[in-house]
Amino acid sequence: TPSLVGGLVAGGACALLGIGVSVALKDTAPMILVVGTLGSAVAGLVVGDEASQERIGSISGDFWSITGAQPAFGRLFHEGDVNTIVLSWSLFERRFGGDARVIGKTVSVNGWPFTVTGVLPKDFRFLFPQQFASGDEVRGIDAYIPIPEALMAIPPAGVQHWDEVTRRYGPAAFWICVVGKLRAGVPIES
């Protein structure tokens, strides 16, 4: 059963989906205004010579417009941007000492270079889901990266194949959820 959280529709279940599914959903479901995808996984983040494990959100589509996110510093990445990262306020303070000069710096996510383009405000929270699979640690997302378009075009595959694919195209979560925002006046039962 779908639920509404802050104007967002959640189908309740996550599945491995390609970007084509979210685009098709937007084009064929007139009650949906915008569609994006979100997945998250713990990944290795290296800043300078210090490594840590952080929850990295992989996003695509209209995710930023669905959430209403605006950067506190810098800018949000756009569709088609590659190897860019937007930090949560918490990660910004914890790993970068709250220094706005982090914009334009390069960090490493699972061995791939990413340029910091922005920092989200302290009060930004994406309300769901924090846990994608049974046994996942429930915690907020520390940073967001775009899902590589080439990776999203690949048909669903097992975890072993996914590891090979991400070595070739870059880091991204194995599970993603499609999220959308209903057009004004459309009841959730639609």
Short mmCIF file of N, CA and C in Angstrom, two decimals, residues 11-189:
data_model
loop_
_atom_site.label_atom_id
_atom_site.label_comp_id
_atom_site.label_asym_id
_atom_site.label_seq_id
_atom_site.Cartn_x
_atom_site.Cartn_y
_atom_site.Cartn_z
N GLY A 11 6.28 3.15 -2.43
CA GLY A 11 5.57 1.91 -2.75
C GLY A 11 5.69 0.87 -1.65
N GLY A 12 6.59 1.05 -0.71
CA GLY A 12 6.71 0.13 0.39
C GLY A 12 7.74 -0.95 0.18
N ALA A 13 8.11 -1.26 -1.06
CA ALA A 13 9.11 -2.29 -1.32
C ALA A 13 10.17 -1.74 -2.26
N CYS A 14 11.38 -2.16 -2.05
CA CYS A 14 12.48 -1.74 -2.92
C CYS A 14 12.78 -2.88 -3.89
N ALA A 15 13.19 -2.52 -5.07
CA ALA A 15 13.60 -3.50 -6.06
C ALA A 15 14.70 -2.91 -6.90
N LEU A 16 15.54 -3.75 -7.47
CA LEU A 16 16.57 -3.28 -8.36
C LEU A 16 15.92 -2.85 -9.65
N LEU A 17 16.00 -1.56 -9.97
CA LEU A 17 15.32 -1.00 -11.14
C LEU A 17 16.30 -0.17 -11.95
N GLY A 18 16.08 -0.08 -13.25
CA GLY A 18 16.86 0.78 -14.11
C GLY A 18 16.20 2.13 -14.26
N ILE A 19 16.94 3.12 -14.71
CA ILE A 19 16.42 4.47 -14.88
C ILE A 19 15.24 4.46 -15.85
N GLY A 20 15.26 3.55 -16.82
CA GLY A 20 14.16 3.45 -17.77
C GLY A 20 12.83 3.19 -17.09
N VAL A 21 12.83 2.44 -16.00
CA VAL A 21 11.60 2.16 -15.27
C VAL A 21 11.05 3.44 -14.66
N SER A 22 11.91 4.25 -14.05
CA SER A 22 11.42 5.48 -13.43
C SER A 22 10.96 6.48 -14.48
N VAL A 23 11.64 6.56 -15.62
CA VAL A 23 11.22 7.45 -16.71
C VAL A 23 9.88 6.97 -17.26
N ALA A 24 9.74 5.66 -17.49
CA ALA A 24 8.49 5.11 -17.99
C ALA A 24 7.36 5.36 -17.02
N LEU A 25 7.61 5.23 -15.73
CA LEU A 25 6.59 5.47 -14.72
C LEU A 25 6.10 6.91 -14.81
N LYS A 26 7.02 7.85 -14.93
CA LYS A 26 6.66 9.26 -15.02
C LYS A 26 5.84 9.53 -16.29
N ASP A 27 6.23 8.90 -17.41
CA ASP A 27 5.56 9.14 -18.68
C ASP A 27 4.20 8.47 -18.78
N THR A 28 3.98 7.36 -18.07
CA THR A 28 2.73 6.61 -18.21
C THR A 28 1.77 6.77 -17.04
N ALA A 29 2.19 7.40 -15.98
CA ALA A 29 1.32 7.59 -14.82
C ALA A 29 1.05 9.09 -14.66
N PRO A 30 -0.05 9.57 -15.25
CA PRO A 30 -0.30 11.01 -15.26
C PRO A 30 -0.47 11.64 -13.88
N MET A 31 -0.72 10.82 -12.86
CA MET A 31 -0.90 11.39 -11.52
C MET A 31 0.44 11.72 -10.86
N ILE A 32 1.55 11.25 -11.45
CA ILE A 32 2.87 11.48 -10.86
C ILE A 32 3.53 12.66 -11.54
N LEU A 33 3.97 13.62 -10.76
CA LEU A 33 4.58 14.84 -11.27
C LEU A 33 6.06 14.61 -11.58
N VAL A 34 6.80 14.05 -10.64
CA VAL A 34 8.23 13.82 -10.82
C VAL A 34 8.62 12.47 -10.23
N VAL A 35 9.70 11.88 -10.77
CA VAL A 35 10.16 10.57 -10.32
C VAL A 35 11.68 10.62 -10.17
N GLY A 36 12.17 10.01 -9.12
CA GLY A 36 13.61 9.88 -8.92
C GLY A 36 13.91 8.53 -8.32
N THR A 37 15.17 8.22 -8.18
CA THR A 37 15.55 6.97 -7.54
C THR A 37 16.54 7.25 -6.43
N LEU A 38 16.55 6.37 -5.44
CA LEU A 38 17.45 6.48 -4.30
C LEU A 38 17.86 5.08 -3.87
N GLY A 39 19.12 4.90 -3.65
CA GLY A 39 19.65 3.70 -3.03
C GLY A 39 20.72 4.15 -2.07
N SER A 40 21.05 3.36 -1.09
CA SER A 40 22.15 3.75 -0.21
C SER A 40 22.93 2.52 0.21
N ALA A 41 24.20 2.73 0.44
CA ALA A 41 25.08 1.66 0.87
C ALA A 41 26.23 2.27 1.66
N VAL A 42 26.80 1.48 2.52
CA VAL A 42 28.00 1.92 3.24
C VAL A 42 29.17 1.78 2.27
N ALA A 43 29.97 2.84 2.17
CA ALA A 43 31.09 2.84 1.24
C ALA A 43 32.31 3.45 1.93
N GLY A 44 33.47 3.15 1.38
CA GLY A 44 34.70 3.72 1.90
C GLY A 44 34.88 5.13 1.37
N LEU A 45 35.03 6.09 2.28
CA LEU A 45 35.28 7.48 1.91
C LEU A 45 36.67 7.85 2.38
N VAL A 46 37.50 8.33 1.46
CA VAL A 46 38.85 8.75 1.81
C VAL A 46 38.96 10.25 1.58
N VAL A 47 39.34 10.96 2.65
CA VAL A 47 39.57 12.39 2.60
C VAL A 47 41.01 12.60 3.01
N GLY A 48 41.84 13.08 2.06
CA GLY A 48 43.27 13.16 2.34
C GLY A 48 43.81 11.76 2.54
N ASP A 49 44.35 11.49 3.72
CA ASP A 49 44.85 10.15 3.99
C ASP A 49 44.04 9.44 5.07
N GLU A 50 42.84 9.98 5.37
CA GLU A 50 41.98 9.38 6.39
C GLU A 50 40.77 8.71 5.76
N ALA A 51 40.57 7.44 6.08
CA ALA A 51 39.45 6.67 5.54
C ALA A 51 38.38 6.46 6.61
N SER A 52 37.13 6.37 6.15
CA SER A 52 36.02 6.04 7.04
C SER A 52 34.95 5.34 6.23
N GLN A 53 34.02 4.70 6.92
CA GLN A 53 32.87 4.06 6.29
C GLN A 53 31.67 5.00 6.48
N GLU A 54 31.06 5.40 5.37
CA GLU A 54 29.94 6.34 5.41
C GLU A 54 28.77 5.77 4.61
N ARG A 55 27.56 6.20 4.98
CA ARG A 55 26.36 5.82 4.23
C ARG A 55 26.25 6.80 3.05
N ILE A 56 26.38 6.26 1.83
CA ILE A 56 26.35 7.08 0.62
C ILE A 56 25.05 6.80 -0.13
N GLY A 57 24.28 7.85 -0.39
CA GLY A 57 23.06 7.72 -1.17
C GLY A 57 23.38 7.86 -2.64
N SER A 58 22.88 6.93 -3.45
CA SER A 58 23.02 6.99 -4.90
C SER A 58 21.68 7.45 -5.44
N ILE A 59 21.66 8.55 -6.21
CA ILE A 59 20.38 9.12 -6.66
C ILE A 59 20.38 9.40 -8.15
N SER A 60 19.17 9.54 -8.70
CA SER A 60 19.02 9.92 -10.10
C SER A 60 17.67 10.60 -10.28
N GLY A 61 17.43 11.05 -11.49
CA GLY A 61 16.14 11.63 -11.84
C GLY A 61 15.88 12.93 -11.10
N ASP A 62 14.63 13.07 -10.67
CA ASP A 62 14.17 14.31 -10.03
C ASP A 62 14.33 14.30 -8.52
N PHE A 63 15.25 13.51 -8.00
CA PHE A 63 15.39 13.37 -6.55
C PHE A 63 15.47 14.73 -5.84
N TRP A 64 16.33 15.63 -6.33
CA TRP A 64 16.50 16.92 -5.63
C TRP A 64 15.20 17.72 -5.64
N SER A 65 14.47 17.74 -6.75
CA SER A 65 13.23 18.52 -6.77
C SER A 65 12.15 17.86 -5.91
N ILE A 66 12.13 16.53 -5.86
CA ILE A 66 11.17 15.84 -5.00
C ILE A 66 11.38 16.21 -3.54
N THR A 67 12.63 16.26 -3.12
CA THR A 67 12.93 16.55 -1.71
C THR A 67 12.91 18.03 -1.39
N GLY A 68 12.96 18.88 -2.41
CA GLY A 68 13.01 20.33 -2.17
C GLY A 68 14.36 20.78 -1.65
N ALA A 69 15.37 19.97 -1.82
CA ALA A 69 16.71 20.28 -1.29
C ALA A 69 17.28 21.54 -1.94
N GLN A 70 17.94 22.32 -1.13
CA GLN A 70 18.71 23.48 -1.57
C GLN A 70 20.04 23.41 -0.83
N PRO A 71 21.14 23.74 -1.49
CA PRO A 71 22.43 23.63 -0.81
C PRO A 71 22.65 24.76 0.20
N ALA A 72 23.35 24.44 1.27
CA ALA A 72 23.80 25.48 2.20
C ALA A 72 25.04 26.15 1.62
N PHE A 73 25.88 25.36 0.94
CA PHE A 73 27.09 25.84 0.26
C PHE A 73 27.17 25.15 -1.08
N GLY A 74 27.77 25.81 -2.06
CA GLY A 74 27.99 25.18 -3.36
C GLY A 74 26.69 24.97 -4.11
N ARG A 75 26.62 23.84 -4.82
CA ARG A 75 25.44 23.51 -5.62
C ARG A 75 25.16 22.01 -5.56
N LEU A 76 23.93 21.66 -5.87
CA LEU A 76 23.56 20.26 -6.02
C LEU A 76 24.00 19.81 -7.40
N PHE A 77 24.37 18.54 -7.56
CA PHE A 77 24.70 18.08 -8.90
C PHE A 77 23.43 17.90 -9.71
N HIS A 78 23.59 17.88 -11.03
CA HIS A 78 22.46 17.79 -11.95
C HIS A 78 22.51 16.47 -12.70
N GLU A 79 21.39 16.10 -13.32
CA GLU A 79 21.34 14.92 -14.18
C GLU A 79 22.46 15.03 -15.21
N GLY A 80 23.23 13.97 -15.36
CA GLY A 80 24.33 13.97 -16.31
C GLY A 80 25.68 14.30 -15.69
N ASP A 81 25.69 14.92 -14.51
CA ASP A 81 26.96 15.17 -13.81
C ASP A 81 27.54 13.83 -13.38
N VAL A 82 28.84 13.70 -13.45
CA VAL A 82 29.49 12.46 -13.02
C VAL A 82 30.55 12.77 -11.97
N ASN A 83 30.80 11.80 -11.14
CA ASN A 83 31.84 11.89 -10.12
C ASN A 83 31.74 13.18 -9.29
N THR A 84 30.52 13.50 -8.89
CA THR A 84 30.28 14.63 -8.00
C THR A 84 29.63 14.11 -6.74
N ILE A 85 29.79 14.84 -5.65
CA ILE A 85 29.26 14.41 -4.36
C ILE A 85 28.74 15.62 -3.60
N VAL A 86 27.59 15.44 -2.95
CA VAL A 86 27.00 16.46 -2.08
C VAL A 86 27.01 15.88 -0.67
N LEU A 87 27.56 16.64 0.25
CA LEU A 87 27.73 16.19 1.63
C LEU A 87 26.53 16.55 2.51
N SER A 88 26.23 15.70 3.47
CA SER A 88 25.27 16.07 4.52
C SER A 88 25.98 17.06 5.44
N TRP A 89 25.20 17.81 6.19
CA TRP A 89 25.79 18.76 7.14
C TRP A 89 26.63 18.02 8.18
N SER A 90 26.13 16.88 8.63
CA SER A 90 26.82 16.10 9.64
C SER A 90 28.21 15.67 9.16
N LEU A 91 28.30 15.13 7.94
CA LEU A 91 29.59 14.72 7.40
C LEU A 91 30.49 15.94 7.18
N PHE A 92 29.91 17.01 6.70
CA PHE A 92 30.63 18.27 6.48
C PHE A 92 31.31 18.73 7.78
N GLU A 93 30.59 18.70 8.88
CA GLU A 93 31.18 19.10 10.16
C GLU A 93 32.18 18.08 10.68
N ARG A 94 31.81 16.79 10.61
CA ARG A 94 32.64 15.73 11.20
C ARG A 94 33.95 15.52 10.45
N ARG A 95 33.91 15.49 9.12
CA ARG A 95 35.11 15.17 8.34
C ARG A 95 35.84 16.39 7.78
N PHE A 96 35.15 17.53 7.67
CA PHE A 96 35.75 18.71 7.04
C PHE A 96 35.79 19.91 7.97
N GLY A 97 35.42 19.70 9.23
CA GLY A 97 35.48 20.78 10.21
C GLY A 97 34.60 21.97 9.90
N GLY A 98 33.56 21.77 9.09
CA GLY A 98 32.65 22.86 8.75
C GLY A 98 33.28 23.92 7.86
N ASP A 99 34.34 23.58 7.16
CA ASP A 99 35.07 24.54 6.31
C ASP A 99 34.46 24.57 4.91
N ALA A 100 33.84 25.68 4.53
CA ALA A 100 33.17 25.82 3.23
C ALA A 100 34.15 25.71 2.07
N ARG A 101 35.44 25.78 2.33
CA ARG A 101 36.42 25.62 1.25
C ARG A 101 36.50 24.17 0.75
N VAL A 102 35.68 23.29 1.32
CA VAL A 102 35.60 21.90 0.84
C VAL A 102 35.04 21.84 -0.59
N ILE A 103 34.26 22.85 -0.97
CA ILE A 103 33.69 22.87 -2.32
C ILE A 103 34.82 22.87 -3.34
N GLY A 104 34.75 21.92 -4.27
CA GLY A 104 35.78 21.79 -5.30
C GLY A 104 36.88 20.81 -4.94
N LYS A 105 36.92 20.36 -3.69
CA LYS A 105 37.93 19.39 -3.26
C LYS A 105 37.56 18.00 -3.79
N THR A 106 38.57 17.15 -3.93
CA THR A 106 38.35 15.77 -4.39
C THR A 106 38.46 14.82 -3.22
N VAL A 107 37.48 13.91 -3.14
CA VAL A 107 37.49 12.83 -2.15
C VAL A 107 37.40 11.53 -2.94
N SER A 108 37.58 10.41 -2.26
CA SER A 108 37.49 9.11 -2.91
C SER A 108 36.35 8.32 -2.29
N VAL A 109 35.49 7.74 -3.14
CA VAL A 109 34.42 6.84 -2.69
C VAL A 109 34.68 5.48 -3.32
N ASN A 110 34.99 4.51 -2.49
CA ASN A 110 35.33 3.16 -2.96
C ASN A 110 36.40 3.20 -4.05
N GLY A 111 37.37 4.10 -3.90
CA GLY A 111 38.48 4.19 -4.83
C GLY A 111 38.25 5.08 -6.04
N TRP A 112 37.06 5.65 -6.19
CA TRP A 112 36.74 6.52 -7.32
C TRP A 112 36.81 7.98 -6.87
N PRO A 113 37.41 8.87 -7.67
CA PRO A 113 37.48 10.28 -7.30
C PRO A 113 36.14 10.99 -7.51
N PHE A 114 35.75 11.79 -6.53
CA PHE A 114 34.53 12.59 -6.61
C PHE A 114 34.85 14.02 -6.17
N THR A 115 34.28 14.98 -6.89
CA THR A 115 34.46 16.39 -6.54
C THR A 115 33.29 16.85 -5.69
N VAL A 116 33.57 17.47 -4.56
CA VAL A 116 32.52 18.00 -3.69
C VAL A 116 31.93 19.23 -4.37
N THR A 117 30.63 19.16 -4.68
CA THR A 117 29.96 20.30 -5.31
C THR A 117 29.08 21.07 -4.34
N GLY A 118 28.66 20.43 -3.25
CA GLY A 118 27.76 21.12 -2.34
C GLY A 118 27.65 20.46 -0.99
N VAL A 119 27.02 21.22 -0.09
CA VAL A 119 26.74 20.76 1.27
C VAL A 119 25.27 21.06 1.54
N LEU A 120 24.55 20.06 2.03
CA LEU A 120 23.13 20.25 2.37
C LEU A 120 22.99 20.97 3.70
N PRO A 121 21.90 21.69 3.90
CA PRO A 121 21.70 22.38 5.18
C PRO A 121 21.55 21.41 6.35
N LYS A 122 21.79 21.91 7.52
CA LYS A 122 21.74 21.11 8.75
C LYS A 122 20.37 20.43 8.94
N ASP A 123 19.31 21.08 8.50
CA ASP A 123 17.96 20.55 8.73
C ASP A 123 17.46 19.65 7.60
N PHE A 124 18.28 19.37 6.56
CA PHE A 124 17.83 18.49 5.47
C PHE A 124 17.75 17.05 5.96
N ARG A 125 16.59 16.43 5.76
CA ARG A 125 16.41 15.02 6.09
C ARG A 125 15.54 14.40 5.02
N PHE A 126 15.98 13.30 4.46
CA PHE A 126 15.12 12.52 3.58
C PHE A 126 14.47 11.50 4.48
N LEU A 127 13.14 11.49 4.54
CA LEU A 127 12.41 10.77 5.57
C LEU A 127 12.42 9.26 5.47
N PHE A 128 12.66 8.71 4.30
CA PHE A 128 12.64 7.26 4.17
C PHE A 128 13.41 6.87 2.94
N PRO A 129 13.75 5.65 2.71
CA PRO A 129 13.99 4.66 3.74
C PRO A 129 15.45 4.74 4.18
N GLN A 130 15.70 4.48 5.42
CA GLN A 130 17.07 4.44 5.93
C GLN A 130 17.61 3.02 5.92
N GLN A 131 16.73 2.06 5.81
CA GLN A 131 17.13 0.66 5.80
C GLN A 131 16.55 0.02 4.54
N PHE A 132 17.43 -0.45 3.65
CA PHE A 132 16.97 -1.00 2.39
C PHE A 132 16.79 -2.51 2.43
N ALA A 133 17.49 -3.18 3.29
CA ALA A 133 17.37 -4.64 3.38
C ALA A 133 17.46 -5.05 4.83
N SER A 134 16.85 -6.15 5.14
CA SER A 134 16.90 -6.67 6.49
C SER A 134 18.36 -6.81 6.92
N GLY A 135 18.68 -6.32 8.08
CA GLY A 135 20.04 -6.39 8.60
C GLY A 135 20.85 -5.13 8.34
N ASP A 136 20.37 -4.24 7.44
CA ASP A 136 21.06 -2.98 7.21
C ASP A 136 21.05 -2.15 8.49
N GLU A 137 22.13 -1.45 8.71
CA GLU A 137 22.18 -0.50 9.83
C GLU A 137 21.27 0.68 9.51
N VAL A 138 20.42 1.05 10.44
CA VAL A 138 19.54 2.20 10.25
C VAL A 138 20.32 3.44 10.64
N ARG A 139 20.58 4.28 9.64
CA ARG A 139 21.30 5.53 9.89
C ARG A 139 21.04 6.48 8.74
N GLY A 140 21.24 7.75 9.00
CA GLY A 140 21.04 8.77 7.98
C GLY A 140 22.08 8.66 6.87
N ILE A 141 21.79 9.31 5.76
CA ILE A 141 22.70 9.32 4.63
C ILE A 141 23.73 10.43 4.83
N ASP A 142 25.01 10.08 4.67
CA ASP A 142 26.11 11.02 4.91
C ASP A 142 26.46 11.86 3.70
N ALA A 143 26.22 11.35 2.50
CA ALA A 143 26.53 12.07 1.27
C ALA A 143 25.74 11.45 0.13
N TYR A 144 25.61 12.20 -0.96
CA TYR A 144 24.86 11.75 -2.13
C TYR A 144 25.74 11.83 -3.37
N ILE A 145 25.65 10.78 -4.21
CA ILE A 145 26.35 10.76 -5.48
C ILE A 145 25.36 10.39 -6.58
N PRO A 146 25.62 10.82 -7.83
CA PRO A 146 24.71 10.42 -8.91
C PRO A 146 24.94 8.96 -9.30
N ILE A 147 23.86 8.29 -9.68
CA ILE A 147 23.99 6.94 -10.21
C ILE A 147 24.48 7.07 -11.65
N PRO A 148 25.58 6.43 -12.00
CA PRO A 148 26.06 6.53 -13.38
C PRO A 148 25.00 6.06 -14.37
N GLU A 149 24.74 6.88 -15.42
CA GLU A 149 23.70 6.53 -16.39
C GLU A 149 23.95 5.19 -17.05
N ALA A 150 25.20 4.88 -17.38
CA ALA A 150 25.52 3.60 -18.02
C ALA A 150 25.16 2.44 -17.09
N LEU A 151 25.36 2.63 -15.81
CA LEU A 151 25.06 1.59 -14.84
C LEU A 151 23.55 1.36 -14.75
N MET A 152 22.77 2.43 -14.85
CA MET A 152 21.31 2.30 -14.75
C MET A 152 20.69 1.60 -15.96
N ALA A 153 21.41 1.56 -17.07
CA ALA A 153 20.88 0.92 -18.27
C ALA A 153 21.08 -0.59 -18.27
N ILE A 154 21.83 -1.09 -17.31
CA ILE A 154 22.14 -2.52 -17.26
C ILE A 154 20.97 -3.27 -16.62
N PRO A 155 20.54 -4.39 -17.20
CA PRO A 155 19.43 -5.16 -16.62
C PRO A 155 19.77 -5.66 -15.22
N PRO A 156 18.75 -5.93 -14.40
CA PRO A 156 18.99 -6.46 -13.06
C PRO A 156 19.87 -7.71 -13.10
N ALA A 157 20.74 -7.80 -12.10
CA ALA A 157 21.67 -8.94 -12.04
C ALA A 157 21.94 -9.26 -10.58
N GLY A 158 22.61 -10.35 -10.35
CA GLY A 158 22.96 -10.76 -9.01
C GLY A 158 24.07 -9.90 -8.43
N VAL A 159 24.30 -10.05 -7.14
CA VAL A 159 25.30 -9.26 -6.43
C VAL A 159 26.70 -9.44 -7.03
N GLN A 160 27.07 -10.65 -7.40
CA GLN A 160 28.40 -10.88 -7.95
C GLN A 160 28.59 -10.06 -9.23
N HIS A 161 27.59 -10.09 -10.11
CA HIS A 161 27.67 -9.31 -11.35
C HIS A 161 27.68 -7.82 -11.03
N TRP A 162 26.91 -7.40 -10.04
CA TRP A 162 26.85 -5.99 -9.67
C TRP A 162 28.22 -5.49 -9.22
N ASP A 163 28.96 -6.29 -8.49
CA ASP A 163 30.31 -5.91 -8.08
C ASP A 163 31.19 -5.66 -9.30
N GLU A 164 31.09 -6.51 -10.31
CA GLU A 164 31.85 -6.32 -11.55
C GLU A 164 31.45 -5.01 -12.24
N VAL A 165 30.16 -4.76 -12.30
CA VAL A 165 29.64 -3.57 -12.97
C VAL A 165 30.11 -2.31 -12.26
N THR A 166 30.05 -2.28 -10.93
CA THR A 166 30.46 -1.07 -10.21
C THR A 166 31.97 -0.86 -10.28
N ARG A 167 32.73 -1.92 -10.44
CA ARG A 167 34.18 -1.74 -10.66
C ARG A 167 34.43 -1.03 -11.99
N ARG A 168 33.55 -1.27 -12.95
CA ARG A 168 33.70 -0.67 -14.28
C ARG A 168 33.13 0.75 -14.36
N TYR A 169 31.97 0.99 -13.73
CA TYR A 169 31.26 2.26 -13.89
C TYR A 169 31.31 3.18 -12.68
N GLY A 170 31.65 2.64 -11.53
CA GLY A 170 31.71 3.46 -10.32
C GLY A 170 30.71 3.00 -9.28
N PRO A 171 30.84 3.53 -8.08
CA PRO A 171 30.02 3.05 -6.96
C PRO A 171 28.54 3.43 -7.11
N ALA A 172 27.70 2.53 -6.67
CA ALA A 172 26.25 2.75 -6.60
C ALA A 172 25.66 1.65 -5.76
N ALA A 173 24.53 1.93 -5.15
CA ALA A 173 23.85 0.94 -4.31
C ALA A 173 23.27 -0.18 -5.17
N PHE A 174 23.25 -1.39 -4.62
CA PHE A 174 22.67 -2.55 -5.32
C PHE A 174 21.15 -2.41 -5.41
N TRP A 175 20.51 -2.00 -4.33
CA TRP A 175 19.06 -1.81 -4.28
C TRP A 175 18.74 -0.35 -4.42
N ILE A 176 17.76 -0.02 -5.27
CA ILE A 176 17.27 1.35 -5.34
C ILE A 176 15.75 1.34 -5.25
N CYS A 177 15.22 2.42 -4.77
CA CYS A 177 13.77 2.60 -4.70
C CYS A 177 13.39 3.75 -5.63
N VAL A 178 12.26 3.60 -6.27
CA VAL A 178 11.70 4.69 -7.06
C VAL A 178 10.84 5.52 -6.12
N VAL A 179 11.05 6.80 -6.12
CA VAL A 179 10.24 7.72 -5.31
C VAL A 179 9.62 8.73 -6.25
N GLY A 180 8.44 9.20 -5.90
CA GLY A 180 7.76 10.16 -6.76
C GLY A 180 6.93 11.13 -5.96
N LYS A 181 6.49 12.15 -6.64
CA LYS A 181 5.64 13.16 -6.02
C LYS A 181 4.36 13.26 -6.85
N LEU A 182 3.23 13.14 -6.17
CA LEU A 182 1.93 13.23 -6.86
C LEU A 182 1.66 14.65 -7.32
N ARG A 183 0.94 14.75 -8.42
CA ARG A 183 0.47 16.06 -8.87
C ARG A 183 -0.50 16.62 -7.82
N ALA A 184 -0.60 17.92 -7.73
CA ALA A 184 -1.50 18.58 -6.77
C ALA A 184 -2.93 18.08 -7.01
N GLY A 185 -3.62 17.76 -5.93
CA GLY A 185 -5.03 17.36 -6.00
C GLY A 185 -5.26 15.90 -6.29
N VAL A 186 -4.21 15.12 -6.52
CA VAL A 186 -4.37 13.69 -6.80
C VAL A 186 -4.37 12.94 -5.48
N PRO A 187 -5.45 12.18 -5.18
CA PRO A 187 -5.49 11.43 -3.92
C PRO A 187 -4.50 10.26 -3.97
N ILE A 188 -4.00 9.90 -2.82
CA ILE A 188 -2.99 8.84 -2.73
C ILE A 188 -3.53 7.51 -3.21
N GLU A 189 -4.83 7.29 -3.15
CA GLU A 189 -5.42 6.03 -3.57
C GLU A 189 -5.27 5.81 -5.06
#
